[in-house]
């Protein structure tokens, strides 16, 4: 957690370090919840692998905590087929 009172001001002023920190955490949060604008799901290869429906690359990912995944090859965003909503 950032306890620097000037963080928000530096962020809104476009300071490089604060923007970098914000973008890092935003990227993680964007994966945490389903994105209804995205229609495609990654494909399950087996219990440890996912496959990209666009470029057919496969990557090791057995995580079911994040609703979204990013293909490491083509960088496209997909729904995680292993995700189960906690609600």
XYZ file of C-alpha atoms in Angstrom:
87
model
C 0.000 0.000 0.000
C 1.235 3.453 -0.858
C 1.240 5.792 2.124
C 2.688 8.813 0.372
C 0.185 11.696 0.582
C 1.595 13.182 -2.599
C 0.989 10.037 -4.691
C -2.378 11.193 -6.069
C -1.057 14.635 -6.944
C 1.988 13.143 -8.631
C -0.199 10.659 -10.503
C -2.546 13.330 -11.820
C 0.463 15.446 -12.770
C 1.716 12.537 -14.876
C 4.842 11.795 -12.854
C 6.556 8.747 -14.351
C 6.952 6.591 -11.223
C 3.377 7.104 -9.993
C 1.957 6.417 -13.461
C 4.049 3.224 -13.693
C 2.755 2.017 -10.300
C -0.847 2.845 -11.213
C -0.628 1.034 -14.568
C 0.866 -2.047 -12.900
C -1.993 -2.356 -10.406
C -4.661 -1.486 -12.988
C -3.417 -4.266 -15.284
C -3.774 -6.769 -12.435
C -7.270 -5.521 -11.577
C -8.359 -5.706 -15.224
C -7.669 -9.457 -15.157
C -9.502 -10.010 -11.886
C -13.048 -9.381 -13.147
C -14.942 -10.535 -16.271
C -14.955 -8.055 -19.157
C -18.302 -8.195 -20.981
C -16.840 -6.418 -24.013
C -14.702 -9.510 -24.683
C -16.625 -12.424 -26.200
C -13.981 -15.140 -26.716
C -12.639 -17.609 -24.174
C -9.189 -19.108 -24.169
C -9.328 -22.834 -24.838
C -8.344 -25.484 -22.312
C -5.476 -27.618 -23.582
C -5.265 -29.849 -20.505
C -5.214 -29.384 -16.724
C -2.190 -27.068 -16.909
C -2.358 -25.433 -20.341
C -4.498 -22.856 -22.136
C -4.549 -22.192 -25.860
C -5.195 -18.945 -27.714
C -8.128 -19.165 -30.153
C -6.535 -16.449 -32.320
C -2.876 -17.371 -32.778
C -3.038 -20.990 -31.500
C -0.168 -20.396 -29.052
C -0.360 -22.430 -25.847
C 0.860 -21.398 -22.421
C 0.966 -22.944 -18.976
C -1.803 -21.507 -16.794
C -3.812 -23.554 -14.311
C -4.994 -20.517 -12.319
C -8.731 -20.105 -11.815
C -8.590 -16.927 -9.706
C -8.536 -14.388 -12.556
C -11.542 -13.991 -14.834
C -9.402 -12.903 -17.784
C -6.140 -14.086 -19.345
C -3.772 -12.529 -21.866
C -2.149 -14.609 -24.574
C 1.614 -14.189 -24.126
C 2.186 -14.395 -27.895
C -0.429 -12.104 -29.497
C -1.317 -10.162 -26.301
C -5.078 -10.532 -26.859
C -7.408 -10.644 -23.872
C -9.731 -13.629 -23.346
C -12.053 -15.002 -20.700
C -10.384 -17.606 -18.525
C -12.300 -20.879 -19.061
C -11.226 -22.104 -15.607
C -12.568 -19.061 -13.749
C -15.383 -19.660 -11.290
C -17.022 -16.613 -9.768
C -16.757 -16.620 -5.969
C -20.367 -15.441 -5.742
